[in-house]
Coordinates of C-alpha atoms in Angstrom, one line a residue:
M6 CA 44.7 194.7 -89.5
R7 CA 41.8 192.9 -91.2
F8 CA 39.2 190.9 -89.2
Y9 CA 37.0 188.2 -90.8
Q10 CA 33.4 187.7 -89.7
R11 CA 32.9 184.2 -88.2
T12 CA 30.4 182.0 -90.1
K13 CA 27.4 180.9 -88.0
I14 CA 27.0 177.1 -88.2
R15 CA 23.9 176.5 -86.1
D16 CA 20.5 177.3 -87.6
D17 CA 18.3 177.8 -84.6
A18 CA 15.3 178.5 -86.7
A19 CA 15.7 175.2 -88.7
E20 CA 16.2 173.2 -85.5
A21 CA 13.1 174.8 -84.0
A22 CA 11.1 173.9 -87.1
L23 CA 12.5 170.3 -87.0
F24 CA 11.6 170.0 -83.4
R25 CA 8.1 171.2 -84.0
R26 CA 7.6 168.7 -86.9
R27 CA 8.9 165.8 -84.7
A28 CA 6.7 166.9 -81.8
V29 CA 3.7 166.9 -84.0
V30 CA 4.5 163.5 -85.5
S31 CA 5.1 162.1 -82.0
L32 CA 1.9 163.6 -80.8
F33 CA 0.0 161.9 -83.6
G34 CA 1.8 158.7 -82.9
V35 CA 0.9 158.8 -79.2
L36 CA -2.7 159.7 -80.1
A37 CA -2.8 156.8 -82.6
L38 CA -1.5 154.4 -79.9
I39 CA -4.0 155.7 -77.4
G40 CA -6.7 155.3 -80.0
I41 CA -5.6 151.7 -80.6
L42 CA -5.6 151.1 -76.9
L43 CA -9.0 152.6 -76.4
S44 CA -10.3 150.7 -79.4
N45 CA -9.0 147.5 -77.9
L46 CA -10.4 148.4 -74.5
Y47 CA -13.8 149.0 -76.2
V48 CA -13.7 145.7 -78.0
I49 CA -12.7 143.8 -74.8
Q50 CA -15.0 145.7 -72.5
V51 CA -18.0 146.3 -74.7
V52 CA -18.0 144.2 -77.9
D53 CA -16.6 140.9 -76.5
H54 CA -17.8 141.5 -72.9
S55 CA -19.9 138.3 -72.7
E56 CA -17.2 136.1 -74.0
Y57 CA -14.5 137.4 -71.7
Q58 CA -16.8 137.4 -68.7
T59 CA -17.6 133.7 -69.4
R60 CA -13.9 132.9 -69.7
S61 CA -13.2 134.7 -66.5
N62 CA -15.9 132.9 -64.6
D63 CA -14.6 129.6 -65.9
N64 CA -11.2 130.4 -64.3
R65 CA -12.9 131.4 -61.1
I66 CA -15.9 128.9 -61.0
R67 CA -15.5 125.2 -61.1
V68 CA -18.4 122.7 -61.7
V69 CA -18.0 119.6 -59.6
P70 CA -20.2 116.5 -60.4
V71 CA -21.9 114.9 -57.4
A72 CA -22.4 111.1 -57.5
P73 CA -26.0 109.9 -56.9
N74 CA -26.8 107.3 -54.2
R75 CA -27.2 103.9 -55.7
G76 CA -30.6 102.3 -55.3
L77 CA -31.2 99.6 -52.7
I78 CA -32.3 96.0 -53.4
Y79 CA -34.9 94.2 -51.4
D80 CA -36.4 90.7 -51.5
R81 CA -40.2 90.2 -52.0
H82 CA -40.8 90.6 -48.2
G83 CA -38.9 93.9 -47.9
V84 CA -35.7 92.4 -46.5
L85 CA -32.7 94.6 -47.5
L86 CA -30.3 92.5 -49.7
A87 CA -27.9 95.2 -51.0
E88 CA -27.3 98.4 -49.0
N89 CA -25.0 101.4 -49.0
Q90 CA -22.6 101.8 -46.1
P91 CA -20.6 105.0 -45.2
V92 CA -16.9 104.4 -45.6
Y93 CA -13.6 106.4 -45.7
S94 CA -11.2 106.1 -48.5
L95 CA -7.8 107.5 -49.5
E96 CA -7.9 109.2 -52.8
V97 CA -5.7 111.2 -55.1
I98 CA -6.2 113.8 -57.8
P99 CA -3.1 113.0 -60.0
E100 CA -2.7 116.5 -61.4
Q101 CA -2.4 117.9 -57.9
A102 CA 0.2 115.3 -56.8
K103 CA 3.7 116.7 -57.4
H104 CA 5.5 113.4 -57.1
L105 CA 2.9 110.7 -57.4
E106 CA 5.2 107.6 -57.5
Q107 CA 7.4 108.9 -54.6
S108 CA 4.3 109.6 -52.5
L109 CA 2.9 106.2 -53.4
T110 CA 6.1 104.6 -52.2
E111 CA 6.0 106.4 -48.9
L112 CA 2.3 105.6 -48.4
A113 CA 2.9 102.0 -49.2
Q114 CA 5.4 101.9 -46.2
L115 CA 2.9 103.8 -44.0
F116 CA -0.1 101.4 -44.8
A117 CA 1.8 98.2 -45.9
I118 CA 0.4 98.3 -49.4
P119 CA 1.6 95.2 -51.5
D120 CA 3.6 95.9 -54.7
S121 CA 0.9 94.3 -56.8
D122 CA -1.7 96.7 -55.4
Q123 CA 0.6 99.7 -56.1
Q124 CA 1.0 98.7 -59.7
E125 CA -2.7 98.1 -60.1
F126 CA -3.3 101.6 -58.6
L127 CA -0.9 103.2 -61.1
D128 CA -2.6 101.4 -64.0
R129 CA -5.9 102.8 -62.8
V130 CA -4.5 106.3 -62.6
K131 CA -3.3 106.1 -66.2
A132 CA -6.7 104.9 -67.3
R133 CA -8.5 107.9 -65.8
R134 CA -8.2 111.6 -66.5
S135 CA -5.7 113.4 -64.4
F136 CA -8.2 115.8 -62.8
K137 CA -10.4 112.9 -61.6
S138 CA -9.8 111.3 -58.2
T139 CA -8.6 107.7 -58.0
T140 CA -9.0 105.5 -54.9
L141 CA -5.8 104.1 -53.4
L142 CA -7.3 102.5 -50.3
S143 CA -10.9 102.0 -49.4
K144 CA -12.7 101.1 -46.2
L145 CA -10.2 102.8 -44.0
S146 CA -10.3 102.2 -40.2
E147 CA -10.4 105.2 -37.8
D148 CA -6.8 104.5 -36.9
Q149 CA -5.8 104.7 -40.6
V150 CA -7.7 107.9 -41.0
A151 CA -5.9 109.4 -38.0
K152 CA -2.5 108.2 -39.3
F153 CA -2.9 109.8 -42.6
S154 CA -4.3 113.0 -41.2
V155 CA -1.1 113.7 -39.2
N156 CA 1.0 113.0 -42.3
Q157 CA -1.2 114.7 -44.9
H158 CA 1.2 117.6 -45.4
R159 CA 3.7 115.2 -46.9
F160 CA 1.3 114.0 -49.6
P161 CA -0.1 116.9 -51.7
G162 CA -3.0 115.7 -53.9
F163 CA -4.0 112.9 -51.5
Q164 CA -7.0 113.3 -49.3
I165 CA -9.4 111.3 -47.1
A166 CA -12.9 111.1 -48.8
A167 CA -16.1 110.0 -47.2
G168 CA -18.6 108.1 -49.3
L169 CA -21.0 105.2 -49.6
K170 CA -20.0 101.7 -50.5
R171 CA -22.1 98.7 -51.5
N172 CA -22.5 96.0 -48.9
Y173 CA -24.1 92.6 -49.2
P174 CA -25.2 91.5 -45.7
F175 CA -26.0 88.0 -46.7
K176 CA -22.7 87.5 -48.4
D177 CA -22.5 84.3 -50.5
S178 CA -26.2 83.4 -50.2
L179 CA -27.2 85.7 -53.1
T180 CA -24.1 86.3 -55.1
H181 CA -25.2 84.6 -58.4
A182 CA -28.5 86.4 -58.4
L183 CA -27.6 89.9 -57.1
G184 CA -24.0 90.0 -58.6
Y185 CA -21.9 92.8 -57.2
V186 CA -20.5 96.3 -58.0
A187 CA -16.8 97.0 -58.4
R188 CA -14.5 99.8 -59.5
I189 CA -14.9 101.2 -62.9
N190 CA -12.0 100.0 -65.1
S191 CA -10.7 101.0 -68.5
N192 CA -13.1 98.6 -70.3
D193 CA -16.1 100.1 -68.4
V194 CA -14.9 103.6 -69.3
A195 CA -14.7 102.7 -73.0
N196 CA -18.1 101.1 -72.9
L197 CA -19.6 104.1 -71.2
E198 CA -18.1 106.5 -73.7
A199 CA -19.3 104.4 -76.6
E200 CA -22.8 104.5 -75.1
G201 CA -22.6 108.2 -74.5
K202 CA -23.0 107.7 -70.7
A203 CA -19.6 108.8 -69.6
A204 CA -20.8 112.2 -68.2
L205 CA -23.3 110.4 -66.0
Y206 CA -20.4 108.6 -64.3
A207 CA -18.1 111.6 -63.8
A208 CA -18.3 111.3 -60.0
T209 CA -19.1 107.5 -59.8
K210 CA -16.4 105.1 -58.9
D211 CA -18.3 101.7 -59.0
I212 CA -20.5 100.0 -61.6
G213 CA -22.5 96.8 -61.6
K214 CA -20.4 93.9 -62.8
L215 CA -22.7 90.8 -62.5
G216 CA -26.2 89.7 -61.8
V217 CA -29.0 92.2 -61.0
E218 CA -26.5 94.9 -60.2
R219 CA -25.3 94.7 -63.8
F220 CA -28.6 94.1 -65.6
Y221 CA -30.3 97.0 -63.8
E222 CA -27.3 99.3 -63.7
Q223 CA -29.2 102.2 -65.4
E224 CA -32.1 102.0 -62.9
L225 CA -29.8 101.6 -59.8
H226 CA -27.3 104.3 -60.7
G227 CA -29.5 107.4 -60.7
I228 CA -28.7 110.9 -62.1
P229 CA -25.6 112.8 -60.9
G230 CA -25.9 116.3 -59.4
L231 CA -23.8 119.4 -60.0
Q232 CA -22.1 121.8 -57.6
E233 CA -20.8 125.2 -58.8
V234 CA -17.9 126.3 -56.5
E235 CA -15.6 129.3 -56.5
V236 CA -11.9 128.5 -56.3
N237 CA -8.9 130.7 -55.6
S238 CA -5.8 130.9 -57.8
R239 CA -4.5 127.6 -56.2
G240 CA -7.6 125.8 -57.1
R241 CA -9.0 125.5 -53.6
V242 CA -12.7 125.9 -53.0
V243 CA -13.6 129.2 -51.5
R244 CA -17.4 128.9 -51.5
T245 CA -20.3 127.0 -53.1
L246 CA -22.3 129.1 -55.5
N247 CA -25.0 126.8 -56.6
T248 CA -26.1 123.2 -56.1
T249 CA -28.2 120.8 -58.2
A250 CA -28.9 117.8 -56.0
P251 CA -28.4 114.3 -57.5
K252 CA -31.3 112.0 -58.0
A253 CA -30.8 108.6 -56.3
G254 CA -31.2 105.4 -58.3
D255 CA -34.4 103.4 -58.1
D256 CA -34.8 100.8 -55.4
L257 CA -35.6 97.3 -56.6
Y258 CA -37.9 94.8 -55.1
L259 CA -37.0 91.3 -56.3
S260 CA -39.2 88.2 -56.5
L261 CA -36.6 86.3 -54.4
D262 CA -37.7 85.0 -51.0
L263 CA -34.6 85.3 -48.8
S264 CA -35.8 82.6 -46.4
L265 CA -36.3 80.2 -49.3
Q266 CA -33.0 81.1 -50.8
Q267 CA -31.1 80.5 -47.5
K268 CA -32.9 77.2 -47.0
A269 CA -32.0 76.1 -50.5
Q270 CA -28.3 77.0 -49.9
E271 CA -28.4 75.1 -46.6
L272 CA -29.9 72.0 -48.2
L273 CA -27.3 71.9 -51.0
K274 CA -24.6 71.9 -48.4
D275 CA -21.4 70.6 -49.9
H276 CA -23.0 69.5 -53.2
R277 CA -21.9 71.1 -56.4
G278 CA -25.1 72.0 -58.2
A279 CA -28.0 74.4 -58.5
L280 CA -31.5 74.9 -57.3
V281 CA -34.1 77.1 -59.0
A282 CA -37.6 77.8 -57.7
I283 CA -40.2 79.8 -59.7
D284 CA -43.8 81.0 -58.9
P285 CA -45.6 79.5 -61.9
R286 CA -48.4 82.0 -61.7
D287 CA -46.2 84.8 -63.0
G288 CA -42.7 83.5 -63.7
G289 CA -41.1 85.3 -60.7
I290 CA -38.0 83.5 -59.4
L291 CA -38.3 82.6 -55.7
A292 CA -34.9 81.1 -55.2
M293 CA -31.8 80.8 -57.4
V294 CA -28.8 79.1 -55.8
S295 CA -25.6 78.0 -57.4
N296 CA -23.3 76.1 -55.1
P297 CA -20.5 76.7 -54.3
S298 CA -20.6 80.4 -54.1
Y299 CA -18.4 83.3 -52.8
D300 CA -18.6 86.5 -50.9
P301 CA -19.3 89.4 -53.3
N302 CA -18.1 91.9 -50.8
L303 CA -14.5 90.9 -51.7
F304 CA -15.0 92.6 -55.1
V305 CA -16.6 95.8 -53.8
H306 CA -13.4 97.1 -52.1
G307 CA -11.0 95.6 -54.7
I308 CA -10.3 91.9 -54.3
S309 CA -6.6 91.0 -53.7
G310 CA -4.7 89.1 -56.3
K311 CA -4.3 86.1 -54.0
D312 CA -8.1 85.9 -53.3
Y313 CA -8.9 86.2 -57.0
R314 CA -6.4 83.6 -58.0
N315 CA -7.9 81.2 -55.4
L316 CA -11.4 81.7 -56.9
L317 CA -10.1 81.3 -60.5
N318 CA -8.2 78.1 -59.6
D319 CA -10.9 76.5 -57.5
R320 CA -11.8 73.2 -59.3
S321 CA -15.4 73.5 -58.1
R322 CA -15.7 76.7 -60.2
P323 CA -17.5 79.0 -57.7
L324 CA -17.5 81.9 -60.2
I325 CA -19.9 80.1 -62.5
N326 CA -23.6 80.6 -62.0
R327 CA -24.7 77.0 -62.4
A328 CA -28.4 78.0 -62.3
T329 CA -28.2 79.9 -65.6
Q330 CA -24.9 78.8 -67.1
G331 CA -24.5 75.2 -66.1
Q332 CA -25.5 72.8 -68.9
Y333 CA -26.7 69.4 -67.9
A334 CA -28.4 66.5 -69.7
P335 CA -32.1 66.8 -68.5
A336 CA -32.4 63.0 -68.3
S337 CA -35.8 61.6 -67.3
T338 CA -37.1 65.0 -66.0
V339 CA -38.3 65.8 -69.5
K340 CA -40.3 62.6 -70.0
P341 CA -43.5 64.4 -69.0
M342 CA -43.0 66.9 -71.8
L343 CA -42.2 64.1 -74.3
A344 CA -45.3 62.1 -73.2
L345 CA -47.4 65.2 -73.7
V346 CA -46.1 65.6 -77.3
G347 CA -46.7 61.9 -78.0
L348 CA -50.3 62.3 -76.8
E349 CA -50.8 65.5 -78.9
E350 CA -49.3 63.9 -82.0
G351 CA -51.4 60.8 -81.6
K352 CA -48.3 58.5 -81.3
I353 CA -49.7 57.2 -78.0
T354 CA -53.0 57.1 -76.1
V355 CA -53.7 56.2 -72.5
K356 CA -54.4 52.7 -73.8
T357 CA -51.1 52.3 -75.6
R358 CA -49.0 49.6 -73.9
I359 CA -45.6 48.2 -74.8
W360 CA -43.7 45.2 -73.5
D361 CA -40.5 46.1 -71.6
P362 CA -38.1 43.2 -71.3
G363 CA -35.4 45.6 -70.0
W364 CA -34.1 46.7 -73.4
W365 CA -35.2 48.1 -76.8
Q366 CA -33.8 47.8 -80.3
I367 CA -34.1 49.8 -83.5
P368 CA -35.7 47.5 -86.1
G369 CA -33.0 45.8 -88.0
V370 CA -30.2 46.9 -85.7
E371 CA -28.5 44.6 -83.2
R372 CA -27.5 47.2 -80.6
K373 CA -29.8 47.1 -77.5
Y374 CA -30.8 50.3 -75.6
R375 CA -31.0 49.3 -72.0
N376 CA -33.8 50.3 -69.5
W377 CA -32.5 51.5 -66.2
K378 CA -34.1 48.4 -64.7
R379 CA -32.2 45.6 -66.4
W380 CA -35.0 43.0 -66.2
G381 CA -37.6 45.4 -67.4
H382 CA -41.1 46.5 -66.1
G383 CA -43.2 44.2 -68.3
W384 CA -46.3 45.8 -69.8
V385 CA -46.3 49.6 -69.3
D386 CA -48.7 52.4 -70.4
V387 CA -48.0 56.1 -70.3
Y388 CA -48.8 56.3 -66.6
D389 CA -46.5 53.5 -65.7
A390 CA -43.9 54.9 -68.0
L391 CA -43.8 58.2 -66.2
I392 CA -44.3 56.8 -62.6
K393 CA -41.6 54.2 -63.1
S394 CA -39.5 56.4 -65.4
N395 CA -39.4 53.5 -67.9
D396 CA -36.7 54.1 -70.6
T397 CA -38.0 51.4 -73.0
Y398 CA -41.3 53.2 -73.4
F399 CA -39.6 56.5 -74.3
Y400 CA -37.1 54.8 -76.7
Q401 CA -40.1 53.6 -78.7
L402 CA -41.9 57.0 -78.4
A403 CA -38.9 58.9 -79.6
Y404 CA -38.5 56.5 -82.5
D405 CA -42.1 57.0 -83.5
M406 CA -42.1 60.8 -83.1
G407 CA -38.7 61.5 -84.7
I408 CA -36.3 64.3 -83.9
D409 CA -38.1 66.9 -86.0
T410 CA -41.3 66.7 -83.9
I411 CA -39.4 66.5 -80.6
S412 CA -37.2 69.5 -81.4
R413 CA -40.2 71.6 -82.6
Y414 CA -42.2 71.1 -79.4
M415 CA -39.3 71.3 -77.0
L416 CA -38.3 74.7 -78.4
E417 CA -41.9 75.8 -77.5
F418 CA -41.0 74.8 -73.9
G419 CA -38.0 77.0 -74.0
F420 CA -35.2 74.5 -74.4
G421 CA -32.2 75.4 -76.6
Q422 CA -32.7 79.2 -76.3
Y423 CA -32.2 82.0 -73.9
S424 CA -35.0 82.3 -71.3
G425 CA -35.0 86.1 -71.3
V426 CA -34.3 86.2 -67.6
D427 CA -33.1 89.6 -66.4
L428 CA -29.5 88.5 -66.0
K429 CA -26.8 88.7 -68.6
E430 CA -25.0 85.5 -67.4
E431 CA -27.0 82.8 -69.1
S432 CA -26.3 79.9 -71.5
A433 CA -28.8 78.8 -74.1
G434 CA -28.2 75.1 -73.7
I435 CA -28.7 72.7 -76.7
M436 CA -31.9 71.4 -78.1
P437 CA -30.5 69.2 -80.9
S438 CA -32.0 69.0 -84.4
R439 CA -30.8 67.9 -87.8
D440 CA -29.7 71.4 -88.8
W441 CA -27.9 71.9 -85.4
K442 CA -25.8 68.7 -85.9
Q443 CA -25.0 69.5 -89.5
V444 CA -23.7 72.9 -88.5
R445 CA -22.0 71.7 -85.3
Y446 CA -20.4 68.4 -86.4
K447 CA -20.8 68.5 -90.2
E448 CA -22.6 65.2 -89.9
P449 CA -26.2 64.0 -90.7
W450 CA -28.6 63.1 -88.0
Y451 CA -28.9 59.4 -87.2
I452 CA -31.9 57.6 -85.8
G453 CA -29.7 56.5 -82.8
D454 CA -29.3 60.1 -81.9
T455 CA -33.1 60.4 -81.6
I456 CA -33.3 57.4 -79.2
S457 CA -30.9 59.0 -76.8
V458 CA -32.8 62.3 -76.9
G459 CA -35.9 60.3 -76.0
I460 CA -34.6 59.8 -72.5
G461 CA -33.1 63.3 -72.2
Q462 CA -29.6 62.3 -73.0
G463 CA -27.4 62.5 -76.1
Y464 CA -26.7 66.0 -77.4
W465 CA -29.6 67.5 -75.3
T466 CA -28.4 69.9 -72.6
T467 CA -30.3 72.4 -70.5
T468 CA -29.8 74.8 -67.6
P469 CA -31.6 74.4 -64.3
L470 CA -33.4 77.7 -65.1
Q471 CA -34.6 76.4 -68.5
L472 CA -35.8 73.2 -66.9
T473 CA -37.9 75.0 -64.3
E474 CA -39.2 77.4 -67.0
A475 CA -40.3 74.3 -69.1
L476 CA -42.0 72.9 -66.0
T477 CA -44.0 76.1 -65.5
V478 CA -45.2 75.8 -69.1
L479 CA -46.4 72.3 -68.3
I480 CA -48.1 73.5 -65.1
N481 CA -49.8 76.4 -66.9
K482 CA -51.1 74.2 -69.7
G483 CA -49.0 76.1 -72.3
R484 CA -49.0 79.6 -70.9
H485 CA -45.4 80.7 -71.0
F486 CA -44.1 83.4 -68.6
T487 CA -40.6 84.7 -69.0
P488 CA -38.6 83.9 -65.8
H489 CA -37.6 87.1 -64.0
L490 CA -36.2 88.5 -60.8
L491 CA -37.5 92.1 -60.7
R492 CA -40.9 92.5 -59.0
A493 CA -41.1 96.3 -58.5
K494 CA -39.0 99.4 -58.8
G495 CA -39.1 103.1 -58.0
Q496 CA -38.5 105.6 -55.3
E497 CA -39.9 105.3 -51.8
G498 CA -43.7 105.7 -51.9
Q499 CA -43.7 105.5 -55.7
M500 CA -43.0 101.8 -56.3
A501 CA -44.4 100.4 -59.5
L502 CA -45.0 96.7 -60.0
T503 CA -43.5 95.3 -63.2
E504 CA -45.9 93.3 -65.4
P505 CA -44.8 89.7 -66.1
S506 CA -43.7 89.1 -69.7
E507 CA -45.3 86.3 -71.6
R508 CA -44.0 84.4 -74.6
R509 CA -46.1 82.6 -77.3
P510 CA -48.2 80.0 -75.6
L511 CA -48.0 76.3 -76.5
V512 CA -51.5 75.4 -77.7
L513 CA -52.6 71.8 -78.0
K514 CA -55.5 70.2 -79.8
N515 CA -55.7 67.5 -77.2
D516 CA -56.3 69.5 -74.0
N517 CA -56.7 66.2 -72.0
A518 CA -53.0 65.5 -72.5
W519 CA -52.1 68.1 -69.9
Q520 CA -54.2 66.3 -67.3
I521 CA -52.8 62.9 -68.1
V522 CA -49.3 64.1 -67.5
H523 CA -50.2 66.0 -64.4
D524 CA -51.9 62.9 -62.9
A525 CA -48.9 60.8 -63.6
M526 CA -46.6 63.3 -61.9
V527 CA -48.9 63.4 -58.8
K528 CA -48.8 59.6 -58.6
T529 CA -45.0 59.7 -58.9
A530 CA -44.9 61.9 -55.8
E531 CA -47.3 59.9 -53.6
G532 CA -44.7 57.8 -51.9
R533 CA -42.3 60.6 -51.1
F534 CA -45.0 63.1 -50.0
A535 CA -47.4 60.7 -48.4
D536 CA -47.2 62.4 -45.0
A537 CA -47.1 66.0 -46.4
S538 CA -49.9 68.5 -45.6
Y539 CA -50.1 69.3 -49.3
T540 CA -50.1 67.4 -52.6
A541 CA -47.1 67.5 -54.9
A542 CA -46.1 66.4 -58.4
I543 CA -42.5 65.4 -59.3
K544 CA -40.3 63.7 -61.9
T545 CA -36.8 62.5 -61.0
G546 CA -33.9 62.1 -63.4
T547 CA -30.4 60.5 -63.3
A548 CA -28.1 61.7 -66.1
Q549 CA -25.1 59.9 -67.3
V550 CA -22.0 62.1 -67.5
F551 CA -20.2 59.6 -69.8
G552 CA -21.4 56.8 -72.1
L553 CA -21.2 53.2 -70.8
A554 CA -20.5 50.2 -73.1
E555 CA -23.7 48.3 -74.2
D556 CA -23.2 45.6 -71.6
A557 CA -21.2 47.5 -69.0
K558 CA -22.6 47.9 -65.5
Y559 CA -22.6 51.2 -63.7
E560 CA -20.7 50.8 -60.5
K561 CA -20.4 54.0 -58.6
D562 CA -17.5 53.0 -56.3
K563 CA -15.3 52.1 -59.3
I564 CA -15.9 55.4 -61.2
A565 CA -14.0 58.7 -60.6
E566 CA -16.1 61.1 -58.6
H567 CA -16.3 63.6 -61.5
L568 CA -17.7 60.9 -63.9
R569 CA -20.5 59.7 -61.6
D570 CA -24.2 60.4 -62.6
N571 CA -25.9 63.8 -62.0
A572 CA -29.0 63.7 -59.8
L573 CA -32.0 65.7 -60.9
I574 CA -35.6 66.3 -59.8
V575 CA -38.4 68.7 -60.9
G576 CA -41.6 69.2 -59.0
Y577 CA -44.4 71.6 -58.1
A578 CA -46.9 72.0 -55.3
P579 CA -49.7 72.3 -54.2
A580 CA -50.6 70.0 -57.2
E581 CA -54.1 71.5 -57.5
N582 CA -53.0 75.1 -57.6
P583 CA -49.2 75.3 -57.8
T584 CA -47.5 78.3 -56.2
I585 CA -44.0 76.9 -56.6
A586 CA -42.1 74.9 -59.2
L587 CA -38.5 73.8 -58.6
T588 CA -35.6 72.1 -60.1
V589 CA -32.7 70.5 -58.2
V590 CA -29.5 69.5 -60.0
L591 CA -26.6 67.8 -58.0
E592 CA -23.4 67.1 -59.9
N593 CA -22.1 63.6 -59.6
A594 CA -24.4 62.7 -56.8
G595 CA -25.9 59.5 -58.2
W596 CA -29.7 58.7 -58.4
G597 CA -32.0 61.6 -58.7
G598 CA -34.8 60.2 -56.5
A599 CA -32.4 59.2 -53.7
N600 CA -30.3 62.3 -53.6
A601 CA -32.1 65.3 -55.1
G602 CA -35.5 64.0 -53.9
P603 CA -35.0 64.7 -50.2
I604 CA -33.8 68.3 -51.0
A605 CA -36.9 69.0 -53.0
R606 CA -39.2 67.6 -50.3
A607 CA -37.5 69.7 -47.6
L608 CA -37.6 72.9 -49.6
L609 CA -41.3 72.5 -50.5
D610 CA -42.0 71.8 -46.8
H611 CA -40.2 74.9 -45.8
Y612 CA -42.1 77.0 -48.4
L613 CA -45.6 75.6 -47.9
E614 CA -45.4 74.9 -44.2
P615 CA -43.6 78.1 -43.0
K616 CA -42.6 78.2 -39.4
P617 CA -43.6 81.3 -37.4
D618 CA -40.0 82.1 -36.6
S619 CA -38.7 81.8 -40.2
T620 CA -35.6 83.8 -41.0
S621 CA -37.3 86.1 -43.4
Q622 CA -40.0 87.1 -41.0
E623 CA -37.5 87.7 -38.3
I624 CA -35.4 90.0 -40.5
A625 CA -38.4 91.8 -41.8
K626 CA -39.6 92.4 -38.3
T627 CA -36.2 93.7 -37.4
N628 CA -36.2 96.1 -40.3
E629 CA -39.6 97.5 -39.3
H630 CA -38.1 98.6 -36.0

């Protein structure tokens, strides 16, 4: 029997060698991976340490801007005109609200929010960045705060915020001068970004929209502060790490006299019109009233659609600042300036007399230009012409001077150009000239156009502010101050007076002309101010709103109210050393002397004969305590 030896299939030695080789390779692989890991750890922990530490802090630390307190506004006696009041508001950070529209619907039921306001809120949310809070309701009552607090768990992202809101305690008395602040809208955001100021308004919700609030927005706003806070993984603030306090805006002291302002508003009553009073010694505006007005507080907390439509559709146009934007024919109130130019140019002297039969004609033309007194004043010189407001005399004077001379001098008085007042709401008015008519109407200038300009009519329009500015040039014998509202600004204890700005003076060769016109205006006032404790100088005016036919007679009762004459008056006092110059314009009120005159007299009495218990003094005394 033969036995075969079994062949051995397994090679233990080879397997062992293979295992050793694989183990060595694996070891090198592990070591390589560990090396890569250690290398990455080195890069992260050592090489890029600063970068990753900053990124880590950014996730843990949040910088929150802090809004500065808006500067306050006072009148010249220290009466507070615009203040900041603490209020509660309901706000939302959109990115933290899970279901914004659903929450809004439920909140609308809770607080009876109109549909229009809901849509307006959604529009504002879209206009702002999602991490910035947007106000849904402002000026919440204590009951509303309590009602939301017990339901807050239902509205993630919504919260009650305490803050300061602008308040105007004298409501409609100062609206057209102070203006108001209101919520920042998408246009404001675009403007701020274009001006590179968006960062300054990161925590600010309101911005000046009109008046002083708008013009001095930069001074009033202040500089925002910063707060570094540590937040947890849910974004909630754990602690405050560092705080940079905001710098409050500057306080402003205006040249306005609140007592005079309120008296002017009271005197205008139901008249549509404007009153402007200026201190001729520096151009500071003492009073600026446009009637009717409106309560600016309506806009601070977000005016309702209904209230805004009522203001827009009001036929008396309360939104217009008539003092700076209203354009009226100056009528006879500019005759003193025209007489001054006639004296300077040698077209008339104090001895020049003309015969007034009640009308005047351009040589060779049949049309008659009527004097306001149909049977005329007879022989008149420059004094009579101003005291009696004789139209015939000024028809002849305008004919002799021509439009080129009139336009050139009247521009020096400030007509037909912006006054430079520290308000953005202003119209330039029209001081017509040959070039102006050619550009405006594509027509040449006719001599008849000049005759109408000679009595402050025709194409000539001015604002009440411009008219008062021109009067101050007359009072100051050519010295020309820019009208202004700001008197001083700064922080408490560091107030700095602002220097009045002056324009190029009007210099005359005939210095005696100033005195002639002044004397005539004083004589004009003698009757109305006979019993006053001071002397005054005035000139009245009655401006046609539409042209009458040559022989037509003006009959007030047969003319629609909106087509009746405007009543005007300009004046200053005390005549020897004026401290106040004023203009009153009443729309469709009729004769200037009969209607605007009593208002001017009452206001000058109030200013120059102050009562011990005047409103301003009472309020100032209250503030002191």
